[in-house]
Amino acid sequence: MWSLRNILSRPTRLLVYEPVVQDEKDGRSADVSHGSVNNGQRNQRERTITILRSLCWLISIYCAVFYIVLSLGQETRSFSGAVDHTIARIYRTATETWDEFRHPGNPQEVADLMTEFYGMLSRMGYYEPSMILRPPHKNPSLNRTHAIEVGYSERAIKMMEMLPYLGPQASDRDRFAWSHGIGDDQFILYGTFVDYTLDFMLDDVDPLYAVETDKDGKKKDFNEPGGKYMKPDYILLMNLGSEGDGAMMVLNTKNYKIWTIDKFNGNADPATKDIDSEFADRKEYPSLDNYPNRSARKVLRDYMNKFVALEWMPGGLSNGSWEGDEYARLYRQHGWPENFDRSAFLADRANWEEEEEKRYEAEEPLRKVDQLENQLTRLLEAINREQIKIKEIDQDKELPENQTDREQWRQEHVDAAQKWTDDIVITQEKLEAARQAAKEVDREVRILKEERVAKYGY
């Protein structure tokens, strides 16, 4: 069967007109083609072959790009958009690879960046500098014997010994100046600080609580779906929040790259959110290979820059929230970042917190009205659902599998609708009383609340 490849691989013979004349003496045909003509014919043949081969290469490259785009699972609406995205991704990967080749990561760099990070949070007033425990750690020291028993590699243990920590007292509420998130010891993205001088922290080799067991009750091993994912060279730079929420940072001490993973939402690194769809296949969950990672140098520097720019702030605050924007205002007011007056900031921050508590108390009657109005809305929706059910029963709609008595089933919905109706009467009485009390709220308090809710939604 003939194909373009077969044709190109065979000697090519082009049909070319070659003029001939009859020899005047013996009548034989004499070739009048000159050497230059033959060379021209040969060059033309080679050019034709080159063009055909180039076209084959272009088609192959186009198909390869198309296949790569599809295999990466891009959710773009047009092929051209997908190609643009893929090219940008390849360029970014190549740039990062070249940068890492020129400046490979190392444990001292990670330790220095973490020390700088902890120092910056202290400078921002989140905790006192004395809380930062720098290596070598002696009291307490890292339990090497236990770390080896748990399964950490020597490389990982050395990295643990080089990191700074906040010490056991970091979990004490009074050690942190404030908290506006889900816990009192937040690092970033609602994750918490890590301290490997504590044995229970060394034991935490399943921070996502995701490792499954086999039929014999043993935990599945590495490279098994649902198996272990914290390999011997992996350590935590940040753990999940105190309630199991938030993100964690995992450092691979082989290549000094970091994953930032949220237990419920997957990849939490803002810089790689646009390529997260490339890692959408979660068949091997919770394998960290399902998520993008970046060099520790880039991750930690990017995260620190977010604090410098006040996009993020200590204690679970962020730009775009009421509390976050107020804190950002106070930071800027006191010279952040170049000429920051930490003491003046902390004093004004404490005053703001006191005023905030007074504001919250003053708005209580307004919140009460909002709560009762929402409750009234939910009751009306519940009555509407019951009425729809009653109508379906009256129309002889098929009963649920666990119901056999149509009249009894109808009566249950009638009783439920009546209960919600009775609750509406009580709620309306409470709402009327709350509205009367809300009239006493200061006009300025009311205006400020309306402005805040219009901007922030709460």
Short mmCIF file of N, CA and C in Angstrom, two decimals, residues 4 8 48-61:
data_model
loop_
_atom_site.label_atom_id
_atom_site.label_comp_id
_atom_site.label_asym_id
_atom_site.label_seq_id
_atom_site.Cartn_x
_atom_site.Cartn_y
_atom_site.Cartn_z
N LEU A 4 2.65 8.41 1.75
CA LEU A 4 3.57 9.52 1.50
C LEU A 4 4.97 9.17 1.97
N LEU A 8 8.42 9.06 -0.32
CA LEU A 8 9.59 9.87 -0.03
C LEU A 8 10.84 9.02 0.17
N THR A 48 12.09 19.68 -4.43
CA THR A 48 10.74 19.12 -4.29
C THR A 48 10.66 18.17 -3.09
N ILE A 49 11.68 17.32 -2.99
CA ILE A 49 11.71 16.38 -1.87
C ILE A 49 11.81 17.11 -0.54
N THR A 50 12.65 18.15 -0.48
CA THR A 50 12.82 18.92 0.76
C THR A 50 11.52 19.58 1.19
N ILE A 51 10.80 20.14 0.20
CA ILE A 51 9.52 20.80 0.51
C ILE A 51 8.52 19.79 1.06
N LEU A 52 8.45 18.61 0.39
CA LEU A 52 7.52 17.58 0.86
C LEU A 52 7.87 17.12 2.26
N ARG A 53 9.15 16.92 2.54
CA ARG A 53 9.57 16.50 3.87
C ARG A 53 9.26 17.58 4.93
N SER A 54 9.46 18.83 4.57
CA SER A 54 9.16 19.92 5.50
C SER A 54 7.67 19.95 5.84
N LEU A 55 6.85 19.74 4.81
CA LEU A 55 5.41 19.70 5.05
C LEU A 55 5.06 18.57 6.02
N CYS A 56 5.71 17.42 5.83
CA CYS A 56 5.45 16.28 6.73
C CYS A 56 5.84 16.63 8.16
N TRP A 57 6.97 17.31 8.34
CA TRP A 57 7.39 17.71 9.67
C TRP A 57 6.40 18.69 10.29
N LEU A 58 5.94 19.65 9.51
CA LEU A 58 4.99 20.63 10.04
C LEU A 58 3.69 19.96 10.48
N ILE A 59 3.22 19.02 9.64
CA ILE A 59 2.00 18.29 10.00
C ILE A 59 2.21 17.49 11.28
N SER A 60 3.38 16.87 11.41
CA SER A 60 3.69 16.08 12.60
C SER A 60 3.73 16.95 13.84
N ILE A 61 4.38 18.10 13.74
CA ILE A 61 4.46 19.01 14.89
C ILE A 61 3.07 19.50 15.28
#
